[in-house]
JSON list of C-alpha atoms and ligand atoms in Angstrom, two decimals:
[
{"chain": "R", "resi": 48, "resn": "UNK", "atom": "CA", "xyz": [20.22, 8.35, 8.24]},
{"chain": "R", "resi": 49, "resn": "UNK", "atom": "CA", "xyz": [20.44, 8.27, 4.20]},
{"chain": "R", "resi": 50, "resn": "UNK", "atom": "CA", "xyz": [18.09, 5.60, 2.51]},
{"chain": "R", "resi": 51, "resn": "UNK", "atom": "CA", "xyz": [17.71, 5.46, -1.71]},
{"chain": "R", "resi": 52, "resn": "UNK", "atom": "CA", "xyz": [14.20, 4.90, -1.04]},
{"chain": "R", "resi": 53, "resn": "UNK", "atom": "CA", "xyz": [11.72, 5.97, 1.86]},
{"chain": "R", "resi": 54, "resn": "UNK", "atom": "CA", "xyz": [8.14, 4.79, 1.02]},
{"chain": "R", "resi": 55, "resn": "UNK", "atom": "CA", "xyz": [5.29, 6.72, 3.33]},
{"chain": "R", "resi": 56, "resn": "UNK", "atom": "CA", "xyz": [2.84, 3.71, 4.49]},
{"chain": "R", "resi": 57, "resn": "UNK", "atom": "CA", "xyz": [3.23, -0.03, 4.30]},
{"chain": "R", "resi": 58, "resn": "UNK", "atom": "CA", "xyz": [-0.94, -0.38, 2.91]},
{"chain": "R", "resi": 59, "resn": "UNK", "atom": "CA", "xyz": [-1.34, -2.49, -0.59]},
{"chain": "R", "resi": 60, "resn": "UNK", "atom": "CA", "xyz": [0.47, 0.29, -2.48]},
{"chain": "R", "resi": 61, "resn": "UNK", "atom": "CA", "xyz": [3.63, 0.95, -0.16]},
{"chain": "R", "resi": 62, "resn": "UNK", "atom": "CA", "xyz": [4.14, -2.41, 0.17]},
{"chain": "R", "resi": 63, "resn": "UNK", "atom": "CA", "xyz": [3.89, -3.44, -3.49]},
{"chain": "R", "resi": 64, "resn": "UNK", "atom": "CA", "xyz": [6.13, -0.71, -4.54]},
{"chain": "R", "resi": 65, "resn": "UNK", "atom": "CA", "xyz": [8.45, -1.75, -1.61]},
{"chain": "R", "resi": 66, "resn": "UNK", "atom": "CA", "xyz": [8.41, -4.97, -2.69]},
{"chain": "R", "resi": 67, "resn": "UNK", "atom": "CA", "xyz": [8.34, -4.04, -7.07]},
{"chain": "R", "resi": 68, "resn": "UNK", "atom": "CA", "xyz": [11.71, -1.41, -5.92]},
{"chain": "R", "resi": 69, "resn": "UNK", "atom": "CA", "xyz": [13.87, -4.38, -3.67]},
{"chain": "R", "resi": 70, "resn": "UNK", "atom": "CA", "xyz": [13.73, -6.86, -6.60]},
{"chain": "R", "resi": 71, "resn": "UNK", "atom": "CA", "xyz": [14.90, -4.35, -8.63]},
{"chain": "R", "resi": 72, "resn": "UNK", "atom": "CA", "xyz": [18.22, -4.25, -6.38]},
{"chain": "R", "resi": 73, "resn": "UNK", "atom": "CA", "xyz": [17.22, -0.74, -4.22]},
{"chain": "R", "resi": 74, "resn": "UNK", "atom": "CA", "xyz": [17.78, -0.11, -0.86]},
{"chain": "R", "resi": 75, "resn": "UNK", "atom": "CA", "xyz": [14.02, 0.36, 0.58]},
{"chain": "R", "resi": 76, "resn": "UNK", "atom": "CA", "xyz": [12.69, 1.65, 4.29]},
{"chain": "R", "resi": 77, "resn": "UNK", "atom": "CA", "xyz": [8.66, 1.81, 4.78]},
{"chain": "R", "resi": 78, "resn": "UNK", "atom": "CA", "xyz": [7.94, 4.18, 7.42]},
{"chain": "R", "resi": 79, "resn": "UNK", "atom": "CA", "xyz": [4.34, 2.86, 9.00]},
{"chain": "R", "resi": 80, "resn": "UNK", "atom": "CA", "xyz": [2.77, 4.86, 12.03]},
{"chain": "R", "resi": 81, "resn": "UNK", "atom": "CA", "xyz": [0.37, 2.17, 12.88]},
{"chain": "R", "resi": 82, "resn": "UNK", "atom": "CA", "xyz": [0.70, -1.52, 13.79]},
{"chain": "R", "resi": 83, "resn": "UNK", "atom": "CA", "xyz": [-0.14, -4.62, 11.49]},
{"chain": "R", "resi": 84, "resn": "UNK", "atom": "CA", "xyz": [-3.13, -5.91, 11.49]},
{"chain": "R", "resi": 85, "resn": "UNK", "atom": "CA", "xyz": [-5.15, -2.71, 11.27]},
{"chain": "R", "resi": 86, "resn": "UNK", "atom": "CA", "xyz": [-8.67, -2.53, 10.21]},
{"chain": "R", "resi": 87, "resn": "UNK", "atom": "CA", "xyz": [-9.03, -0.54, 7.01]},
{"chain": "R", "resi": 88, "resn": "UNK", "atom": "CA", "xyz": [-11.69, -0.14, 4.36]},
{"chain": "R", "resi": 89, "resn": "UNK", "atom": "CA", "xyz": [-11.67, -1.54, 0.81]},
{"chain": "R", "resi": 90, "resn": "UNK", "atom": "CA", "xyz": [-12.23, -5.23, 0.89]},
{"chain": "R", "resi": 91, "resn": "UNK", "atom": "CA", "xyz": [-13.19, -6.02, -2.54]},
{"chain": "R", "resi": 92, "resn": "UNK", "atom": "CA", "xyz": [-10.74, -6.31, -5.08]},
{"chain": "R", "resi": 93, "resn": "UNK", "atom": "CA", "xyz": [-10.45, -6.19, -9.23]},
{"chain": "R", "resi": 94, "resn": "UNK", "atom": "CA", "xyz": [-8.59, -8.60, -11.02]},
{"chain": "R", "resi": 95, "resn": "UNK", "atom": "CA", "xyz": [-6.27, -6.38, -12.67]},
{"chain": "R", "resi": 96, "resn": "UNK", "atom": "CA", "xyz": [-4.80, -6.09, -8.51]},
{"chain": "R", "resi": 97, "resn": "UNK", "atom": "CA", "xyz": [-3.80, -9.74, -8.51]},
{"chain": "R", "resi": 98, "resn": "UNK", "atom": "CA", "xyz": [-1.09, -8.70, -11.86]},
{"chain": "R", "resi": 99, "resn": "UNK", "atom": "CA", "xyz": [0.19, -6.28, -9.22]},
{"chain": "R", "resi": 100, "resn": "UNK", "atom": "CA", "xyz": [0.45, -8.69, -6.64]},
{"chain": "R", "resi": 101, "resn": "UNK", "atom": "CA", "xyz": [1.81, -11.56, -9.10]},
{"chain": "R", "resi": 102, "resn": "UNK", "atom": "CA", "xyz": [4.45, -8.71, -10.07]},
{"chain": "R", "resi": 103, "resn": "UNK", "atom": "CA", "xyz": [5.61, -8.61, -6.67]},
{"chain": "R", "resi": 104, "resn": "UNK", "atom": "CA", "xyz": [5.87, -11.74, -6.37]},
{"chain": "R", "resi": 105, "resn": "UNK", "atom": "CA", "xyz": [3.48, -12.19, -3.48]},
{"chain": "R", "resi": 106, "resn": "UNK", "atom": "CA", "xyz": [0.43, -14.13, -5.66]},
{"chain": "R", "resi": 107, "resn": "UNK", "atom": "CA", "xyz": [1.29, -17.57, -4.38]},
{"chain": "R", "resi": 108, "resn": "UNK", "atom": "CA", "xyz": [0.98, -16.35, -0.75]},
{"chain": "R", "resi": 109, "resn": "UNK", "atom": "CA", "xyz": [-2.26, -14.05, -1.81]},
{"chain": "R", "resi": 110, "resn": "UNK", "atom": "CA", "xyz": [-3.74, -17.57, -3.26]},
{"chain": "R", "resi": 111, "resn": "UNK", "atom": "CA", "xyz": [-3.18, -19.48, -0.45]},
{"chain": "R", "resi": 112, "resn": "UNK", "atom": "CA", "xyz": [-4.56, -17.28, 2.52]},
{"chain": "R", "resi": 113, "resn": "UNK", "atom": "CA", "xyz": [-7.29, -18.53, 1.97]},
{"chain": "R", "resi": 114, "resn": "UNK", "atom": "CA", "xyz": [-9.49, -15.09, 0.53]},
{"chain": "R", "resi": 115, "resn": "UNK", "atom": "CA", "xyz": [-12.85, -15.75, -0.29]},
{"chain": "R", "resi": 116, "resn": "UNK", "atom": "CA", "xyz": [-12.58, -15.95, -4.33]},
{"chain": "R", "resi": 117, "resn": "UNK", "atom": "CA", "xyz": [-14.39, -13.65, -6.29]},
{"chain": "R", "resi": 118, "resn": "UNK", "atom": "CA", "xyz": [-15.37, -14.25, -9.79]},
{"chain": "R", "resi": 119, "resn": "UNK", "atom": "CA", "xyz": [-17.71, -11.21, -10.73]},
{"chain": "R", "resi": 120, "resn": "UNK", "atom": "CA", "xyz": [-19.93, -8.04, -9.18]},
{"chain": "R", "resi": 121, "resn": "UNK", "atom": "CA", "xyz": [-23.51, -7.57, -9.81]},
{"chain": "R", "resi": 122, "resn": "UNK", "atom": "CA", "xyz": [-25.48, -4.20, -9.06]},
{"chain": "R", "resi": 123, "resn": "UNK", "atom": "CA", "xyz": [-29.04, -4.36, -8.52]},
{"chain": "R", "resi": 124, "resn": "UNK", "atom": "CA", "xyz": [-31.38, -0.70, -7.84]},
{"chain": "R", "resi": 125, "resn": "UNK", "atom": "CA", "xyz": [-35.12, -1.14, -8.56]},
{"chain": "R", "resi": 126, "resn": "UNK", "atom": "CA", "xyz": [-35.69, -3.14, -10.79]},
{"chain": "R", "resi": 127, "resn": "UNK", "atom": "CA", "xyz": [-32.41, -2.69, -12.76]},
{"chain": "R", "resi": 128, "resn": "UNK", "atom": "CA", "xyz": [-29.83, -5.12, -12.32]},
{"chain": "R", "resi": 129, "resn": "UNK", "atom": "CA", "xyz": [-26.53, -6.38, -14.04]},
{"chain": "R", "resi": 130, "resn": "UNK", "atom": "CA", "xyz": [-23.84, -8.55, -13.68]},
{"chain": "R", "resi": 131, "resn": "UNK", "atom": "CA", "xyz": [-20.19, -8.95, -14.58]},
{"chain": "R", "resi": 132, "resn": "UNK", "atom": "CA", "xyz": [-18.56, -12.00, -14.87]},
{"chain": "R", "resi": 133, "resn": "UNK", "atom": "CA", "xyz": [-14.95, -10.95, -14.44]},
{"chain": "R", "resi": 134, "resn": "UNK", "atom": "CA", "xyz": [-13.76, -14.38, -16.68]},
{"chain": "R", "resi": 135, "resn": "UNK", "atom": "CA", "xyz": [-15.91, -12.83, -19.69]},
{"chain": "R", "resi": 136, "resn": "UNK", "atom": "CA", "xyz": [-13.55, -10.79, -21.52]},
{"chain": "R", "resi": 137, "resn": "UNK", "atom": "CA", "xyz": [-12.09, -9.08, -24.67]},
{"chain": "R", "resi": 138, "resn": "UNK", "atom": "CA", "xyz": [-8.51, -8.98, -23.62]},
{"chain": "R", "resi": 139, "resn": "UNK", "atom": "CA", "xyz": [-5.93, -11.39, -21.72]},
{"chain": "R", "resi": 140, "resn": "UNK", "atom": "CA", "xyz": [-6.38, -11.10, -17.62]},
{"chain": "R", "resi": 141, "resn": "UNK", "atom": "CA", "xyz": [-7.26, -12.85, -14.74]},
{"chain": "R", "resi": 142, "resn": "UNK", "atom": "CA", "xyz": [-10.88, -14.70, -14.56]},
{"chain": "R", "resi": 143, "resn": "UNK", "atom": "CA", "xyz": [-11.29, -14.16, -10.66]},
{"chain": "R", "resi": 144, "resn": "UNK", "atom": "CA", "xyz": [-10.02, -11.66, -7.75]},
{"chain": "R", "resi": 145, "resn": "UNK", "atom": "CA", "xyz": [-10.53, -12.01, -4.14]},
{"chain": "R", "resi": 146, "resn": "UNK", "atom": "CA", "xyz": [-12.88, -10.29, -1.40]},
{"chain": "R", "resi": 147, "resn": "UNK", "atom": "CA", "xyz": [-9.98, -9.61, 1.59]},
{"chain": "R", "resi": 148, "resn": "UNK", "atom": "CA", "xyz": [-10.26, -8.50, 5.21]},
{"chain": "R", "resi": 149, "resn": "UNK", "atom": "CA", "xyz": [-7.94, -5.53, 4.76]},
{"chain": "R", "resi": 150, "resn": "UNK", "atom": "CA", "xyz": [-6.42, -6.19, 8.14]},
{"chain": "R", "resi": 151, "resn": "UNK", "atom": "CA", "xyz": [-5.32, -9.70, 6.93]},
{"chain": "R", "resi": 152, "resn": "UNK", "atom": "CA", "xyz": [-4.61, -8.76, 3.40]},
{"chain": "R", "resi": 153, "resn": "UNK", "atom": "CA", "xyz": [-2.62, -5.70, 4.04]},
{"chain": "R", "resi": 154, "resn": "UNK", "atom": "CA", "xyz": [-0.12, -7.60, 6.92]},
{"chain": "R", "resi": 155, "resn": "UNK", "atom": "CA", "xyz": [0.25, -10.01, 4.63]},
{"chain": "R", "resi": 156, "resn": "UNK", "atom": "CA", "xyz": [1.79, -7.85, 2.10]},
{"chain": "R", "resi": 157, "resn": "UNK", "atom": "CA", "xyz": [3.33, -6.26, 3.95]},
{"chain": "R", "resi": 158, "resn": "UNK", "atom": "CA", "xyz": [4.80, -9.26, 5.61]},
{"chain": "R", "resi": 159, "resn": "UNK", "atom": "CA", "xyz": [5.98, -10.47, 1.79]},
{"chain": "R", "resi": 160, "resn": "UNK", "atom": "CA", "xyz": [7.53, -6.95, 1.00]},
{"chain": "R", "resi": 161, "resn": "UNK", "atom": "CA", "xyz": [10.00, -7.80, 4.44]},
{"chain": "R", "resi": 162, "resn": "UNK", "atom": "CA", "xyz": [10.75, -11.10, 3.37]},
{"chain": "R", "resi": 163, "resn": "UNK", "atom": "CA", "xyz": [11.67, -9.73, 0.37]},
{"chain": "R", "resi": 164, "resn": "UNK", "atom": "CA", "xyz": [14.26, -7.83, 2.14]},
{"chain": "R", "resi": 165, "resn": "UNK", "atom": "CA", "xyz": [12.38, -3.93, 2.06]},
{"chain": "R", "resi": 166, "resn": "UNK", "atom": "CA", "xyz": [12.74, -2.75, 5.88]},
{"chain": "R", "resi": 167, "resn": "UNK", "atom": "CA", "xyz": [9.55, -1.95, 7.10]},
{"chain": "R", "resi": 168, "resn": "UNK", "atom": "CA", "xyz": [9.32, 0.45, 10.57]},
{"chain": "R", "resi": 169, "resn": "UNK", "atom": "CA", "xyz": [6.07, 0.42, 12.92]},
{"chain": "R", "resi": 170, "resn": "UNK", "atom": "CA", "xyz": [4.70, 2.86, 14.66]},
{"chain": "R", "resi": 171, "resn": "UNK", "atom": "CA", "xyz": [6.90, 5.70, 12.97]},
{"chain": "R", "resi": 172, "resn": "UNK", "atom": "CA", "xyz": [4.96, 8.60, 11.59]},
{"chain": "R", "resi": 173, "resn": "UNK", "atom": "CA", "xyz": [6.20, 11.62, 9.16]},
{"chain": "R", "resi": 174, "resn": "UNK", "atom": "CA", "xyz": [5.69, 14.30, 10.65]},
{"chain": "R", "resi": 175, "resn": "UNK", "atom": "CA", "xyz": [7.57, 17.23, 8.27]},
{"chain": "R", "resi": 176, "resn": "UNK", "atom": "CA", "xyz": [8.86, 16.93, 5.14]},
{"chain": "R", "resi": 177, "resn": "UNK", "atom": "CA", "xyz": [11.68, 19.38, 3.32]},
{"chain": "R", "resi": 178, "resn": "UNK", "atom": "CA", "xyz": [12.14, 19.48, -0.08]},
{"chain": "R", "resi": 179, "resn": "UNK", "atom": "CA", "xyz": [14.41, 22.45, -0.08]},
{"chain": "R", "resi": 180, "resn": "UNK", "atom": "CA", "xyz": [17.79, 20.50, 0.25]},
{"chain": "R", "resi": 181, "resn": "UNK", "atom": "CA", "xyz": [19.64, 18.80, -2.15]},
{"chain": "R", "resi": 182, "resn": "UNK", "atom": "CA", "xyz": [17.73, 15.82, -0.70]},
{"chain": "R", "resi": 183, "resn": "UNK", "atom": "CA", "xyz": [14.46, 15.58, 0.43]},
{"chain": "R", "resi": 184, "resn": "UNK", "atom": "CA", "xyz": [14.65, 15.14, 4.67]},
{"chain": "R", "resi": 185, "resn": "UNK", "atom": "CA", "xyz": [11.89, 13.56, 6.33]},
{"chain": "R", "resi": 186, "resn": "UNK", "atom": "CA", "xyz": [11.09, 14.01, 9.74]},
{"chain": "R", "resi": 187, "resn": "UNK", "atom": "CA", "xyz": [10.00, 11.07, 11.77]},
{"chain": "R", "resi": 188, "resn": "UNK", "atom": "CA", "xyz": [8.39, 10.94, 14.77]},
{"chain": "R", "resi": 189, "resn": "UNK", "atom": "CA", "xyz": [8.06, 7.48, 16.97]},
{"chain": "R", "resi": 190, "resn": "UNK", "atom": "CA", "xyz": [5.77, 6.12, 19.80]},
{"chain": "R", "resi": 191, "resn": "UNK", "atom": "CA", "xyz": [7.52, 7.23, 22.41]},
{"chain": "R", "resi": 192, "resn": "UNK", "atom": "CA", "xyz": [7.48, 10.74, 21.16]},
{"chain": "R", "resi": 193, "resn": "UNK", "atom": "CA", "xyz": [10.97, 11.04, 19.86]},
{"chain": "R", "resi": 194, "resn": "UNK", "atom": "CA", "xyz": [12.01, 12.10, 16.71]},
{"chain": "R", "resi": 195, "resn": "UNK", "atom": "CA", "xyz": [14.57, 11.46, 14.07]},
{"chain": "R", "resi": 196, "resn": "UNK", "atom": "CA", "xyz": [15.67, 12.52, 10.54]},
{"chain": "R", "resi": 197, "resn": "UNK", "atom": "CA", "xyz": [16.18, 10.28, 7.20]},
{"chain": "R", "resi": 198, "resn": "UNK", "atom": "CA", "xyz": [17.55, 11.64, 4.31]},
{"chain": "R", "resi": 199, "resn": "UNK", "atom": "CA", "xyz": [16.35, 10.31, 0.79]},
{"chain": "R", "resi": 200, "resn": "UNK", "atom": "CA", "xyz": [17.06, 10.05, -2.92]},
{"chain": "R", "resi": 201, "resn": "UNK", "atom": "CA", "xyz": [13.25, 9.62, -3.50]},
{"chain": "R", "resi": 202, "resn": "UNK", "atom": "CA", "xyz": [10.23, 9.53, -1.45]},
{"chain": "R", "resi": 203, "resn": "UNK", "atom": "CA", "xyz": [7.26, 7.86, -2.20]},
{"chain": "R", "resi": 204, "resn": "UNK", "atom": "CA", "xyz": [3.86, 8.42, -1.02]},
{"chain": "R", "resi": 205, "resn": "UNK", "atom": "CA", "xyz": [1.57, 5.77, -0.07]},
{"chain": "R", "resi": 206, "resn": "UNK", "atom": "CA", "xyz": [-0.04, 6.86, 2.77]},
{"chain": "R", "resi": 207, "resn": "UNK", "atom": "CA", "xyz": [-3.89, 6.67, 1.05]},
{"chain": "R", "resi": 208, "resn": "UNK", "atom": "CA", "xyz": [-6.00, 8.45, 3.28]},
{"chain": "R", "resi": 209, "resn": "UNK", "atom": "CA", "xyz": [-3.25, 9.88, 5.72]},
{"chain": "R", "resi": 210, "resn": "UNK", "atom": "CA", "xyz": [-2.35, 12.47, 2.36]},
{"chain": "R", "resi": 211, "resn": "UNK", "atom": "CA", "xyz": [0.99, 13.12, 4.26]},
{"chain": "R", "resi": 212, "resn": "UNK", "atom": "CA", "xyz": [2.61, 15.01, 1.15]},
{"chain": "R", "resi": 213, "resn": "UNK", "atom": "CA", "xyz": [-0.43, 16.76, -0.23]},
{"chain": "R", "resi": 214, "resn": "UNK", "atom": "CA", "xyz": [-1.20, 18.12, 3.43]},
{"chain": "R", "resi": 215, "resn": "UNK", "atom": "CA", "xyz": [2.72, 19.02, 4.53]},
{"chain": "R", "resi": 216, "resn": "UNK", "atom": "CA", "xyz": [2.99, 21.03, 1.12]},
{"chain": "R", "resi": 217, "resn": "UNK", "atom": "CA", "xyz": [-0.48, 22.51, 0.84]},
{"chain": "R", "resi": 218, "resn": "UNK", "atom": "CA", "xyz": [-1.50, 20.93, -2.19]},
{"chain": "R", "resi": 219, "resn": "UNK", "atom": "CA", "xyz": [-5.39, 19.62, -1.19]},
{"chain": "D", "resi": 717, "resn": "FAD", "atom": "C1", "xyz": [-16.05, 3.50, 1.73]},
{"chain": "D", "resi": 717, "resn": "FAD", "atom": "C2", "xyz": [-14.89, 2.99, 0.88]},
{"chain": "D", "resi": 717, "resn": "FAD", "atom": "C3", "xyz": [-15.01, 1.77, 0.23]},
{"chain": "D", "resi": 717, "resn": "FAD", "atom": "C4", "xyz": [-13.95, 1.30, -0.57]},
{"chain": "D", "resi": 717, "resn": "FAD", "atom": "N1", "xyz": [-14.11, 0.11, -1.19]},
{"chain": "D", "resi": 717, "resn": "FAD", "atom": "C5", "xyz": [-13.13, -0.37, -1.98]},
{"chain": "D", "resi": 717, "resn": "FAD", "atom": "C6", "xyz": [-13.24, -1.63, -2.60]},
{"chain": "D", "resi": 717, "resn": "FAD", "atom": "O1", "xyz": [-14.25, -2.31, -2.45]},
{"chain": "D", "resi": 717, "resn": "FAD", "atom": "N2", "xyz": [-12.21, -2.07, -3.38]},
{"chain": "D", "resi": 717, "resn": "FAD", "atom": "C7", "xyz": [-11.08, -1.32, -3.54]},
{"chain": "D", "resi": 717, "resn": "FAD", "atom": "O2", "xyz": [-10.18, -1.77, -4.26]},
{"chain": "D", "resi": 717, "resn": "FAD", "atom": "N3", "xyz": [-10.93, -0.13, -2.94]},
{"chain": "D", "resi": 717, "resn": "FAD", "atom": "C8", "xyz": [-11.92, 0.36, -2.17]},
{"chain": "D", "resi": 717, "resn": "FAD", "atom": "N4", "xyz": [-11.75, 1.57, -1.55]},
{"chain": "D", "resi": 717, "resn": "FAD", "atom": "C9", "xyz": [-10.49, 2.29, -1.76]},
{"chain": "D", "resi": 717, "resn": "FAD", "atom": "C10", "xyz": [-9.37, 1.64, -0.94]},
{"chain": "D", "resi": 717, "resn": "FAD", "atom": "O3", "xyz": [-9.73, 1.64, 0.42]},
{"chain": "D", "resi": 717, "resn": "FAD", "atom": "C11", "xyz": [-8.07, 2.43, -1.14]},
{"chain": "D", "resi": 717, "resn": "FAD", "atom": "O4", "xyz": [-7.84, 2.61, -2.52]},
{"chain": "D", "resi": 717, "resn": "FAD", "atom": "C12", "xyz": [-6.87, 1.69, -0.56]},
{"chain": "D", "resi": 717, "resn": "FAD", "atom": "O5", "xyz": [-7.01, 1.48, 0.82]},
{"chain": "D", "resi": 717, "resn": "FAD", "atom": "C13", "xyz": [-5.62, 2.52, -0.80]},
{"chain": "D", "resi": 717, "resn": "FAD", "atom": "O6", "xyz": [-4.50, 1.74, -0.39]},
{"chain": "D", "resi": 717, "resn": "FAD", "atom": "P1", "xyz": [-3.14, 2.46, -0.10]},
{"chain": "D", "resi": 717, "resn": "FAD", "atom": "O7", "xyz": [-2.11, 1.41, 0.15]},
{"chain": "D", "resi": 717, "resn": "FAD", "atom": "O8", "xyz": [-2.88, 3.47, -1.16]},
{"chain": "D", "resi": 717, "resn": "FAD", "atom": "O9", "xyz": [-3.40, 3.31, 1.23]},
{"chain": "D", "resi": 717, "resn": "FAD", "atom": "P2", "xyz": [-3.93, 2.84, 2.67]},
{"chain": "D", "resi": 717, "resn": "FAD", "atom": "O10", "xyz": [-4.51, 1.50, 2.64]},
{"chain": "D", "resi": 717, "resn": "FAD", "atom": "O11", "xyz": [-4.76, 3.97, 3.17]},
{"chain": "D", "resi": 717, "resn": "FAD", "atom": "O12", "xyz": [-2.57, 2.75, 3.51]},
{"chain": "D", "resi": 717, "resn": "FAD", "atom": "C14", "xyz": [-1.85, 3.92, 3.84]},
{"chain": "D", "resi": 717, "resn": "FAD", "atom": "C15", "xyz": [-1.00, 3.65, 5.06]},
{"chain": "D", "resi": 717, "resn": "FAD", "atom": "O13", "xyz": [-0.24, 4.82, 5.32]},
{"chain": "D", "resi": 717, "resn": "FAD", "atom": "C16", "xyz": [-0.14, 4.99, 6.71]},
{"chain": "D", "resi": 717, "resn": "FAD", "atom": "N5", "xyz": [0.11, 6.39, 7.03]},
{"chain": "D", "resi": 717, "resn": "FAD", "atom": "C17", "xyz": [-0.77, 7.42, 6.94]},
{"chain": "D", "resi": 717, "resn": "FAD", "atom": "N6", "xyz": [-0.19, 8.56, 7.36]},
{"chain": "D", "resi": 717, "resn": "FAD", "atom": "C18", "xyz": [1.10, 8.26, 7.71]},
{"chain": "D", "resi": 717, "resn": "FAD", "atom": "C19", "xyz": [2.20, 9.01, 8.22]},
{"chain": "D", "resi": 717, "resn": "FAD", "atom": "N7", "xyz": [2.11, 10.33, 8.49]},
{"chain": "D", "resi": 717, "resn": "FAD", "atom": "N8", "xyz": [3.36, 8.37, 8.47]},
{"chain": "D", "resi": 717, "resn": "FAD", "atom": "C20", "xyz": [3.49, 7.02, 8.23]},
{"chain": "D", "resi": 717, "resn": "FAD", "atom": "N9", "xyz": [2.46, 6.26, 7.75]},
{"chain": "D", "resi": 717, "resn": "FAD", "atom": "C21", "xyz": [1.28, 6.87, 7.50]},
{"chain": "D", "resi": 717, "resn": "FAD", "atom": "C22", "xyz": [-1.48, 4.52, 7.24]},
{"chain": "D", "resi": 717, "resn": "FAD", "atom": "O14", "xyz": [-1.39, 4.12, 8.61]},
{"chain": "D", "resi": 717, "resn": "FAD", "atom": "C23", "xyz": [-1.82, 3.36, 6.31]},
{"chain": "D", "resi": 717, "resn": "FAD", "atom": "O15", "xyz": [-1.47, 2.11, 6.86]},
{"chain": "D", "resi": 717, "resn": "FAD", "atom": "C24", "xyz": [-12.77, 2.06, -0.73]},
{"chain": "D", "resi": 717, "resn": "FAD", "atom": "C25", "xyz": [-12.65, 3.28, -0.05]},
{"chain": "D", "resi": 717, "resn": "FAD", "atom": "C26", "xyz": [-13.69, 3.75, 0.73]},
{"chain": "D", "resi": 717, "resn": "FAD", "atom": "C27", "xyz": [-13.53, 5.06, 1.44]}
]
């Protein structure tokens, strides 16, 4: 199989970028190795996320699950405390964010990305990568235990925690 684009991990990032590279008119596959929902950590969110998500054209669906809306953080030890009103500030941007359940947050991006035509594939980990061809060949293995091969002009990795290219090629 020969794909423009294979993104590593459908999270916030792959599936923005999934998302950001289809309306741009590129042939996208997401390669996932879990299944949406799935907990993960990293609920709150910064304003300057929701230009990303407006970008991808997924804000409209973002505003109306339904998030708990967030309008500023405060941080309190001893005595000291501060606050931040995210709607007080010195350049253009958002006023408010949203605190997410990842779970419900991420599968919903994700969701958008495939309705925006990127293919995303559950259950479907890399397992090798080679970077010594004239493409880069990533090795995938499914569920079930078997494996196949995709062939791409770029990869992309979004895999956050998994580090899937930084532990494959050494580089942590
Ligand atoms: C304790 C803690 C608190 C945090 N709090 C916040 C917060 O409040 N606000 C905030 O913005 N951020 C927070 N973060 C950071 C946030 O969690 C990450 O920045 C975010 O999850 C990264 O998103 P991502 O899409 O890059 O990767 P992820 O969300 O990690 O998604 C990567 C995806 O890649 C998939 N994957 C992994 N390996 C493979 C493989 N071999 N093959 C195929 N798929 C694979 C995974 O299954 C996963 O779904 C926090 C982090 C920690 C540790």
């Amino acid at each position: 199989e020969s794909r423009q684009v294979v993104i590593i991990g459908a999270g916030p990032s792959g599936a923005i970028a999934a998302a950001l590279l289809k309306r741009k008119g590129h042939d996208v596959l997401v390669l996932e190795r879990q299944h949406f929902p799935r907990f993960s950590i990293g609920e709150s969110l910064l304003s300057h996320c929701l230009d990303f998500v407006e970008e991808a054209g997924m804000l409209d669906a973002v505003n109306a699950a339904g998030f708990q809306r967030k309008t500023g953080a405060a941080f309190a030890w001893g005595e000291r405390y501060s606050a931040f009103d995210f709607g007080d500030t010195f350049t253009a941007g958002k006023p408010t964010t949203f605190q997410v359940q990842r779970a419900d947050f991420d599968k919903l991006l994700a969701d958008q990305a495939a309705l925006q035509g990127a293919e995303i594939r559950y259950g479907d980990a890399i397992v090798s990568v080679d970077f010594d061809q004239t493409k880069p060949l990533l090795d995938v293995r499914r569920e079930d235990g078997s494996e196949y091969r995709v062939e791409a002009d770029f990869v992309l990795d979004a895999s956050g925690y998994g580090r899937v290219l930084s532990r494959l090629l050494d580089l942590e």
